[in-house]
XYZ file of C-alpha atoms in Angstrom:
212
model
C 4.528 16.461 -82.500
C 2.925 20.044 -83.387
C 2.184 22.653 -80.542
C 3.787 25.007 -79.330
C 5.984 23.060 -77.192
C 8.530 20.484 -78.201
C 10.455 17.710 -76.218
C 14.096 17.604 -77.380
C 17.346 15.584 -76.419
C 17.022 11.937 -75.265
C 15.967 12.695 -71.578
C 12.082 12.678 -70.565
C 10.479 14.383 -67.341
C 9.474 11.823 -64.753
C 5.942 12.466 -64.606
C 5.477 11.500 -61.047
C 3.849 13.211 -57.821
C 6.021 14.889 -55.475
C 6.721 13.370 -52.026
C 4.558 14.632 -48.909
C 7.500 14.556 -46.529
C 6.284 17.094 -44.123
C 2.683 15.097 -44.010
C 4.893 11.735 -43.123
C 7.136 13.592 -40.471
C 3.925 14.664 -38.743
C 2.434 11.282 -38.923
C 5.756 9.792 -37.288
C 5.893 12.403 -34.556
C 2.091 11.953 -33.574
C 2.485 8.050 -33.713
C 5.374 8.244 -31.200
C 3.341 10.872 -28.878
C 0.508 8.553 -29.075
C 2.737 5.664 -27.856
C 4.175 7.537 -25.371
C 1.107 8.879 -24.044
C -0.650 5.177 -24.276
C 2.693 3.695 -22.539
C 2.501 5.990 -19.679
C -1.095 5.274 -18.827
C -0.667 1.677 -18.653
C 2.405 2.342 -15.914
C -0.026 4.623 -14.044
C -2.372 2.183 -13.912
C -0.170 -0.720 -12.771
C 1.110 1.361 -9.960
C -2.441 2.059 -8.925
C -3.299 -1.787 -9.023
C 0.208 -2.632 -7.492
C 0.930 -0.079 -5.234
C 4.018 1.364 -7.198
C 6.155 -1.916 -6.550
C 6.082 -0.729 -2.764
C 4.772 -3.008 0.110
C 2.593 0.133 1.473
C -1.036 -0.767 1.964
C -3.914 1.056 3.028
C -3.594 0.168 6.579
C -0.396 2.298 6.538
C 3.462 1.307 7.271
C 4.487 -1.354 9.489
C 6.342 1.474 11.841
C 2.756 3.405 12.016
C 0.994 0.457 13.616
C 0.460 0.133 16.798
C -0.898 -2.722 18.960
C -2.970 -2.948 22.672
C 0.131 -4.966 23.493
C 2.872 -2.241 22.653
C 0.804 0.525 24.149
C 0.519 -1.519 27.402
C 4.079 -2.523 27.102
C 5.133 0.990 26.892
C 3.246 2.183 29.872
C 4.457 -0.542 31.464
C 8.478 0.599 31.651
C 11.297 -1.770 33.387
C 10.795 0.587 36.489
C 7.189 -1.105 36.541
C 8.287 -3.524 39.736
C 6.840 -4.314 43.003
C 6.030 -0.381 43.949
C 4.134 0.389 40.753
C 1.618 -2.287 40.950
C 0.927 -1.409 44.571
C 3.317 -4.205 45.832
C 6.022 -3.197 48.117
C 9.068 -4.876 48.076
C 10.756 -7.037 50.767
C 12.571 -4.343 52.434
C 9.343 -2.531 52.947
C 7.772 -5.548 54.919
C 8.530 -6.083 58.665
C 7.917 -9.455 59.286
C 7.094 -10.875 63.169
C 8.125 -14.719 62.904
C 6.238 -16.767 65.655
C 6.472 -20.396 66.210
C 3.695 -22.108 66.934
C 5.318 -25.646 66.995
C 7.022 -27.615 69.578
C 10.474 -27.435 67.841
C 12.777 -24.828 69.557
C 14.652 -22.511 67.616
C 12.581 -22.532 64.620
C 11.426 -18.862 64.756
C 14.962 -17.276 65.025
C 16.390 -19.753 62.204
C 13.419 -18.935 60.031
C 13.758 -15.412 60.728
C 17.174 -15.266 59.797
C 16.835 -16.701 56.524
C 14.091 -14.102 55.796
C 16.361 -11.363 56.586
C 18.958 -12.734 54.136
C 16.128 -12.616 51.564
C 15.741 -9.096 52.344
C 12.904 -8.779 54.559
C 12.558 -6.781 57.712
C 12.280 -8.460 60.842
C 10.271 -7.723 63.674
C 9.127 -9.529 66.742
C 10.837 -13.245 67.181
C 9.395 -15.970 69.674
C 6.811 -18.003 70.175
C 3.179 -17.847 68.837
C 0.444 -16.525 71.292
C -1.905 -19.258 72.486
C -4.570 -19.023 69.768
C -2.359 -20.424 67.214
C 0.018 -22.547 69.329
C 0.260 -25.966 68.578
C -2.829 -25.516 66.425
C -1.929 -24.656 63.121
C -1.225 -27.946 60.986
C -0.264 -26.715 57.820
C 2.838 -24.788 56.943
C 2.080 -21.807 58.559
C -0.314 -18.717 58.492
C 0.511 -15.283 57.191
C -1.165 -13.064 59.156
C -1.806 -9.138 58.960
C -4.179 -6.177 58.349
C -6.793 -5.650 55.911
C -4.678 -3.317 53.946
C -1.527 -6.021 53.574
C -4.210 -8.708 52.294
C -3.304 -7.664 48.297
C 0.047 -6.050 49.227
C 2.572 -7.569 51.906
C 0.975 -10.698 52.320
C 1.602 -12.043 48.594
C 4.999 -10.923 48.583
C 5.953 -12.928 51.933
C 3.530 -15.780 50.451
C 6.190 -16.336 47.588
C 8.497 -17.739 50.460
C 6.218 -19.769 52.159
C 4.272 -21.926 49.368
C 1.147 -23.184 50.827
C 0.725 -21.112 53.757
C -2.723 -19.786 54.550
C -3.604 -15.799 54.177
C -5.427 -14.275 56.628
C -6.424 -10.427 58.124
C -7.141 -9.363 61.499
C -8.044 -5.944 62.994
C -4.673 -4.753 64.243
C -3.319 -1.293 63.323
C -0.136 -0.616 61.420
C 1.823 -2.480 58.752
C 3.706 -5.126 60.386
C 2.414 -9.034 59.539
C 3.254 -12.345 61.119
C 4.848 -15.626 59.736
C 3.195 -18.122 62.232
C 5.034 -21.500 61.770
C 2.332 -24.317 61.605
C 3.375 -27.888 62.465
C 3.675 -29.161 59.232
C 6.691 -26.705 58.579
C 9.735 -27.702 56.987
C 11.546 -24.995 55.518
C 11.242 -21.633 53.681
C 10.148 -22.121 49.639
C 13.997 -22.574 48.376
C 15.470 -19.207 47.446
C 15.600 -19.471 43.647
C 11.833 -20.720 43.610
C 10.699 -17.910 45.764
C 12.509 -15.408 43.899
C 11.359 -16.643 40.855
C 7.531 -16.330 42.269
C 8.459 -13.028 43.269
C 9.655 -11.731 39.900
C 6.446 -13.468 38.277
C 4.292 -11.830 41.194
C 5.760 -8.235 40.695
C 6.244 -8.442 36.503
C 4.037 -6.268 34.696
C 1.142 -7.934 33.204
C 0.988 -7.783 29.329
C -2.709 -7.727 27.950
C -3.937 -11.093 26.932
C -4.308 -10.218 22.897
C -2.542 -7.963 20.709
C -5.003 -6.602 18.586
C -3.488 -3.601 16.173
C -5.214 -0.458 16.067
C -5.168 2.596 13.875
C -3.103 0.758 10.922
C-alpha cells in the first residue's frame, strides 16, 4: 500500500468505537433512583388510604372516645348511694308503727322487725280513730310532704302495696299504719333488693359517643 503509513506484522488494530462506560453507569444509577422514588411514593399512597397499617380512624383512638353513659358512670361514683340521690338511709328514718287491726301485738312485732333492718323506731301502739279498723289494705305510709320523695319510698320497700300519703305534720318522722290486709313485711331479701334498686345510680338511657 502506498502512502506515508504502512501496516506491518500479522496483527491488525480493531476498528470499533470506544465504550461509553461513564454514560452506562449514569443511566444505571438514574434508573435505581427513579425506581426508589416510585416505590417510596407508592408506599406513601398506601399509608394514606390504609391508615399506615394501624387501626386508627378519623374518630381518634378508642381510648380517646367518651360516651354520655361513661360520663354518667364517672359522675356516679360508688359513693352514690341513697344520700347522693336525696334519699335517706334506713338508719336516718324514724318510723312510728301503729296498729289499725284487731290483732294484738302486731305493732310491736312489726317494729322489732323494722329495727332489725336498720330503721329507727319511734312510737309503737294503736292507730288513732281516724284509721283504726278502716284500712283494708296492707297498710298506709304517712309522713310530711317532704317525705313523699325521700323517707316514704325507702320505707315502702319494706311493705309492698302500702299506700303512701302525706299530711301537715311537722318534723321528719313517718308512720307505718298496719291495715287489716297485712300479713307480714316484705321478706328481707326482696326488701333489700328493692332498696338497692331504689338507691342505685340511674344510668343514661342510651350510650352516645361524643367527640370521637
